[in-house]
Amino acid sequence: MATIAGSLAGLAGAGGAVSVAVLRRSRPCLAAGHALVSSTIADPLPRVLRLGLTGMTVPVVAGPHGELFLGPGGPEPGRTLRRLVLAPLFTRAQAGGGRLWRDQAAPFRLVIEFAGANRDPEALLRAYRMLDRQLRDHAALLSRCHDGVLTPGVVTVTVSGIVDARELLAAQSDRYAFADGTFDDLGSRSAPPSLVPVVSEPWTRRFGWDGCEPIAAEERHQLHALVRAAHEDGRKVRISGLPDGTKRARAAIWAELGAAGVDVIADTDHTGLAKHLRRHPVTGATPLPHLPTRAVRRTAPRPNAPRTAGRHEPV
């Protein structure tokens, strides 16, 4: 049966016994788990992988010598995206025969959020070009879009927090990154799933429920309707920005998101989220039995057009 390993065909060695040992010690992966990484965590990736969370959002800032540094503070020596995130992911995938976990069946979702005080469009676009060069150094690891054809990889990179990134991404006939979207992009011809495969919003943008009392019927209906519309439009859904509250309140929101079929639940409470997802797996985010080896061509969606099941492959 075809697996993610196909995207790393021909790669060998270089991972070493240590990476193999880490792979074996890791818990089974959680397809719906996503870590929002705080700038206070010096090296976030090992813990995320150990918990089995299959994605993380990391803030980065541009620094000297074409490097991107984990932020959002000033560049700190050694804390580069290349050294702490991209290279370890590549090494682990090599050591694991083309997977980050033995049971991985969908890409690890890496969201790179351009942060910092400098919001000058030109500076941010230069920062993206830095990222693009680094991604091409790890091309065999990554999901790719070539002339509108998507080929899933071990890791899917999404770019957020950058001005006019969509235009820059859309202009690339061959790229290894995708744009972050919102529910407002559903049915958009200018933001097809080949460019925006995931819609993501903070919970508090549309919902007021904090998990302390039972959710209102209107909010539950709205949540289910938005998730269903995104899936019919060929996109995954990631929800973040959950309100601060007690563990019980947060668990109530996680449970409601899972019941609605939200594909990715993002939170700063990595351990709590992982424990919850192990006890209450999200049915809508269950990994497919294998990743396709064939490329999938997508076209721009027509607003409100019906979609047949199975057209959207996991990226």
Coordinates of C-alpha atoms in Angstrom, one line a residue:
M1 CA 0.0 0.0 0.0
A2 CA 1.3 3.5 -0.9
T3 CA 2.3 5.7 2.0
I4 CA 3.9 9.0 2.7
A5 CA 7.2 7.3 2.2
G6 CA 6.8 7.7 -1.6
S7 CA 7.5 11.4 -1.2
L8 CA 10.9 10.6 0.2
A9 CA 11.8 7.9 -2.3
G10 CA 15.6 7.6 -2.7
L11 CA 16.5 9.3 0.5
A12 CA 18.5 7.2 3.0
G13 CA 20.8 7.1 6.0
A14 CA 21.7 10.4 7.6
G15 CA 19.0 10.2 10.4
G16 CA 21.1 8.1 12.7
A17 CA 20.2 5.8 15.6
V18 CA 19.2 8.7 17.9
S19 CA 16.4 9.8 15.5
V20 CA 15.2 6.2 15.1
A21 CA 15.0 5.8 18.8
V22 CA 13.0 9.1 19.1
L23 CA 10.6 7.8 16.4
R24 CA 10.1 4.6 18.2
R25 CA 9.5 6.2 21.6
S26 CA 6.9 8.7 20.2
R27 CA 3.2 8.1 20.9
P28 CA 0.9 7.5 18.0
C29 CA 0.2 10.7 16.1
L30 CA -2.9 12.8 16.5
A31 CA -4.2 14.0 13.2
A32 CA -6.3 16.8 14.7
G33 CA -3.7 18.1 17.2
H34 CA -1.9 21.3 16.4
A35 CA 0.5 23.2 18.7
L36 CA 0.6 27.0 18.9
V37 CA 4.2 27.7 19.9
S38 CA 5.1 30.4 22.4
S39 CA 8.2 32.5 21.8
T40 CA 9.4 31.4 25.3
I41 CA 9.9 27.8 24.2
A42 CA 13.5 27.5 23.1
D43 CA 13.2 24.4 21.0
P44 CA 9.5 23.5 20.4
L45 CA 9.7 20.7 17.8
P46 CA 10.8 17.7 20.0
R47 CA 8.0 18.2 22.5
V48 CA 5.4 18.6 19.7
L49 CA 6.6 15.4 18.0
R50 CA 6.8 13.5 21.3
L51 CA 3.1 14.3 22.1
G52 CA 2.1 13.2 18.6
L53 CA 0.7 16.6 17.6
T54 CA 0.7 16.6 13.8
G55 CA 1.3 20.3 13.3
M56 CA 2.5 23.5 14.8
T57 CA 2.4 27.2 14.2
V58 CA 5.8 29.0 14.8
P59 CA 6.4 32.8 14.6
V60 CA 9.5 33.8 12.7
V61 CA 11.4 37.0 12.0
A62 CA 13.8 37.7 9.2
G63 CA 17.5 38.0 10.3
P64 CA 20.9 38.4 8.7
H65 CA 22.5 36.1 6.1
G66 CA 19.2 35.0 4.6
E67 CA 18.0 33.2 7.8
L68 CA 14.6 33.1 9.5
F69 CA 14.7 33.1 13.3
L70 CA 12.1 31.8 15.7
G71 CA 10.4 34.9 17.0
P72 CA 8.7 37.2 17.5
G73 CA 11.7 38.8 19.4
G74 CA 14.9 39.8 17.8
P75 CA 17.1 37.2 16.1
E76 CA 18.9 35.0 18.6
P77 CA 22.0 33.0 17.5
G78 CA 21.2 29.4 16.6
R79 CA 17.4 29.8 16.9
T80 CA 16.8 29.5 13.2
L81 CA 13.9 27.9 11.4
R82 CA 16.3 25.9 9.3
R83 CA 18.2 24.5 12.4
L84 CA 15.4 23.9 14.8
V85 CA 12.5 22.9 12.5
L86 CA 13.3 22.1 8.9
A87 CA 16.5 20.1 9.3
P88 CA 15.1 18.0 12.3
L89 CA 11.9 17.2 10.4
F90 CA 13.9 16.1 7.4
T91 CA 16.3 14.0 9.5
R92 CA 13.5 12.3 11.4
A93 CA 11.6 11.5 8.1
Q94 CA 14.7 9.9 6.7
A95 CA 15.2 7.9 9.8
G96 CA 11.6 6.8 9.8
G97 CA 11.5 5.5 6.2
G98 CA 9.6 8.6 5.0
R99 CA 7.4 9.2 7.9
L100 CA 7.6 11.3 11.1
W101 CA 5.6 8.6 13.0
R102 CA 5.2 5.0 12.2
D103 CA 1.4 5.5 11.8
Q104 CA 1.5 8.8 10.0
A105 CA -0.9 8.9 7.1
A106 CA -1.4 12.6 6.5
P107 CA 1.1 15.5 6.2
F108 CA 2.4 17.3 9.3
R109 CA 1.1 20.9 9.0
L110 CA 3.7 23.5 9.6
V111 CA 2.3 27.0 9.8
I112 CA 5.0 29.7 9.5
E113 CA 3.8 33.0 10.9
F114 CA 5.8 36.0 9.9
A115 CA 5.9 38.2 13.0
G116 CA 7.7 41.1 14.4
A117 CA 7.2 44.9 14.4
N118 CA 8.4 45.4 10.9
R119 CA 5.2 45.1 8.7
D120 CA 6.7 46.8 5.7
P121 CA 5.4 44.8 2.6
E122 CA 8.8 44.8 0.9
A123 CA 10.6 43.5 4.0
L124 CA 8.0 40.7 4.4
L125 CA 8.2 39.7 0.8
R126 CA 12.0 39.5 1.1
A127 CA 11.4 37.3 4.1
Y128 CA 9.2 35.0 2.1
R129 CA 11.9 34.7 -0.5
M130 CA 14.3 33.6 2.2
L131 CA 11.8 30.9 3.2
D132 CA 11.2 29.8 -0.4
R133 CA 14.9 29.1 -0.8
Q134 CA 15.1 27.1 2.4
L135 CA 12.0 25.0 1.4
R136 CA 13.6 24.1 -1.9
D137 CA 16.5 22.7 0.0
H138 CA 14.0 20.2 1.6
A139 CA 11.9 19.7 -1.4
A140 CA 11.6 15.9 -1.1
L141 CA 10.0 16.3 2.3
L142 CA 7.3 18.8 1.4
S143 CA 3.9 19.0 -0.2
R144 CA 4.3 20.6 -3.6
C145 CA 2.1 22.5 -6.1
H146 CA 3.3 22.4 -9.7
D147 CA 1.1 24.1 -12.4
G148 CA -2.0 23.6 -10.2
V149 CA -1.2 19.9 -9.5
L150 CA -0.9 19.1 -5.8
T151 CA 1.4 16.3 -4.6
P152 CA 1.2 15.7 -0.8
G153 CA 4.4 15.2 1.1
V154 CA 5.5 14.4 4.7
V155 CA 5.1 18.1 5.7
T156 CA 2.8 20.8 4.3
V157 CA 4.0 24.4 4.8
T158 CA 1.5 27.2 5.2
V159 CA 2.5 30.9 5.3
S160 CA 0.5 33.4 7.4
G161 CA 1.0 36.9 8.7
I162 CA 2.6 38.3 5.5
V163 CA 1.3 41.1 3.3
D164 CA 0.3 40.1 -0.2
A165 CA 1.7 36.6 0.1
R166 CA -1.1 35.1 -2.0
E167 CA -0.2 37.1 -5.1
L168 CA 3.4 36.0 -4.7
L169 CA 2.5 32.4 -4.1
A170 CA 0.0 32.3 -7.0
A171 CA 2.6 33.7 -9.3
Q172 CA 4.9 30.7 -8.7
S173 CA 4.2 27.8 -11.0
D174 CA 6.3 25.5 -8.8
R175 CA 6.1 26.1 -5.0
Y176 CA 6.4 24.4 -1.7
A177 CA 4.2 26.6 0.4
F178 CA 0.5 27.5 0.7
A179 CA -1.5 30.5 1.9
D180 CA -3.6 30.5 5.0
G181 CA -7.2 31.3 4.5
T182 CA -10.5 32.1 6.3
F183 CA -14.1 31.1 5.9
D184 CA -14.5 34.2 3.7
D185 CA -12.4 32.4 1.1
L186 CA -15.0 29.6 0.5
G187 CA -16.1 29.5 -3.1
S188 CA -13.5 32.2 -4.1
R189 CA -12.0 32.0 -7.6
S190 CA -9.0 34.0 -6.5
A191 CA -8.2 31.6 -3.6
P192 CA -8.7 28.0 -4.9
P193 CA -7.8 25.0 -2.7
S194 CA -4.6 24.7 -4.7
L195 CA -3.5 28.0 -3.1
V196 CA -5.5 27.9 0.1
P197 CA -6.1 24.3 1.1
V198 CA -6.9 25.1 4.8
V199 CA -9.2 27.8 6.2
S200 CA -8.3 28.9 9.7
E201 CA -9.8 31.4 12.1
P202 CA -9.6 32.2 15.8
W203 CA -12.6 30.9 17.7
T204 CA -13.5 34.3 19.1
R205 CA -13.8 35.8 15.6
R206 CA -17.3 34.3 15.1
F207 CA -18.2 32.6 18.4
G208 CA -18.8 33.9 21.9
W209 CA -19.1 30.6 23.8
D210 CA -16.4 30.1 26.4
G211 CA -17.1 26.5 27.3
C212 CA -18.5 27.3 30.8
E213 CA -22.2 26.8 30.0
P214 CA -23.8 24.6 27.3
I215 CA -23.2 26.0 23.8
A216 CA -26.2 27.9 22.3
A217 CA -28.0 26.0 19.5
E218 CA -27.4 28.9 17.1
E219 CA -23.6 28.8 17.6
R220 CA -23.5 25.0 17.3
H221 CA -25.5 25.2 14.0
Q222 CA -23.2 27.9 12.7
L223 CA -20.1 25.9 13.5
H224 CA -21.4 22.8 11.8
A225 CA -22.5 24.7 8.8
L226 CA -19.1 26.5 8.4
V227 CA -17.2 23.2 8.6
R228 CA -19.6 21.4 6.2
A229 CA -19.3 24.3 3.7
A230 CA -15.4 24.2 3.9
H231 CA -15.3 20.5 3.3
E232 CA -17.7 20.8 0.4
D233 CA -15.4 23.4 -1.0
G234 CA -12.5 21.0 -0.8
R235 CA -10.7 22.5 2.2
K236 CA -9.7 21.5 5.7
V237 CA -10.6 23.6 8.7
R238 CA -8.2 24.7 11.5
I239 CA -9.6 26.5 14.6
S240 CA -7.3 28.4 17.0
G241 CA -7.5 31.3 19.4
L242 CA -9.6 29.5 22.0
P243 CA -10.6 31.6 25.0
D244 CA -8.7 31.3 28.2
G245 CA -10.5 29.3 30.9
T246 CA -10.5 26.3 33.1
K247 CA -9.3 22.9 31.8
R248 CA -12.9 21.8 31.9
A249 CA -14.1 24.7 29.8
R250 CA -11.3 24.2 27.2
A251 CA -12.1 20.5 27.0
A252 CA -15.8 21.4 26.3
I253 CA -14.7 23.5 23.4
W254 CA -12.3 20.9 22.1
A255 CA -15.2 18.3 22.3
E256 CA -17.5 20.6 20.4
L257 CA -15.0 21.2 17.7
G258 CA -14.4 17.5 17.3
A259 CA -18.1 16.8 17.1
A260 CA -18.4 19.4 14.3
G261 CA -15.7 17.6 12.3
V262 CA -13.0 20.4 12.6
D263 CA -9.9 18.8 11.0
V264 CA -7.3 20.7 13.1
I265 CA -7.6 22.0 16.7
A266 CA -4.8 24.4 17.6
D267 CA -4.0 25.4 21.1
T268 CA -1.2 26.6 23.4
D269 CA -2.0 23.8 25.9
H270 CA -0.1 21.1 24.1
T271 CA -0.2 18.4 26.8
G272 CA -3.9 19.0 27.6
L273 CA -4.9 18.9 24.0
A274 CA -3.0 15.7 23.3
K275 CA -4.5 14.0 26.3
H276 CA -8.0 15.0 25.2
L277 CA -7.5 13.8 21.7
R278 CA -6.3 10.5 22.8
R279 CA -9.4 10.0 24.9
H280 CA -11.8 11.6 22.3
P281 CA -10.4 11.1 18.8
V282 CA -11.8 13.5 16.2
T283 CA -13.6 11.4 13.7
G284 CA -13.6 14.0 11.0
A285 CA -9.8 14.3 11.2
T286 CA -9.0 10.6 11.1
P287 CA -6.0 10.1 8.7
L288 CA -6.7 8.4 5.4
P289 CA -5.2 4.9 5.1
H290 CA -2.6 6.2 2.7
L291 CA -1.5 9.2 0.8
P292 CA -2.1 9.2 -2.9
T293 CA 0.9 8.6 -5.1
R294 CA -0.8 10.3 -8.1
A295 CA -1.0 14.0 -8.3
V296 CA -4.4 15.6 -8.0
R297 CA -5.3 18.5 -10.3
R298 CA -7.6 21.1 -8.9
T299 CA -9.5 23.9 -10.6
A300 CA -10.8 27.1 -9.2
P301 CA -14.1 26.4 -7.4
R302 CA -17.3 27.9 -8.6
P303 CA -19.2 29.7 -5.8
N304 CA -21.7 27.3 -4.2
A305 CA -21.0 24.6 -6.7
P306 CA -21.6 21.1 -5.5
R307 CA -18.5 18.9 -5.0
T308 CA -18.2 15.2 -5.2
A309 CA -16.8 13.4 -2.2
G310 CA -13.2 12.5 -2.3
R311 CA -11.9 15.2 -4.6
H312 CA -9.9 16.8 -1.8
E313 CA -6.7 15.0 -1.0
P314 CA -4.9 15.7 2.3
V315 CA -2.5 18.6 2.1

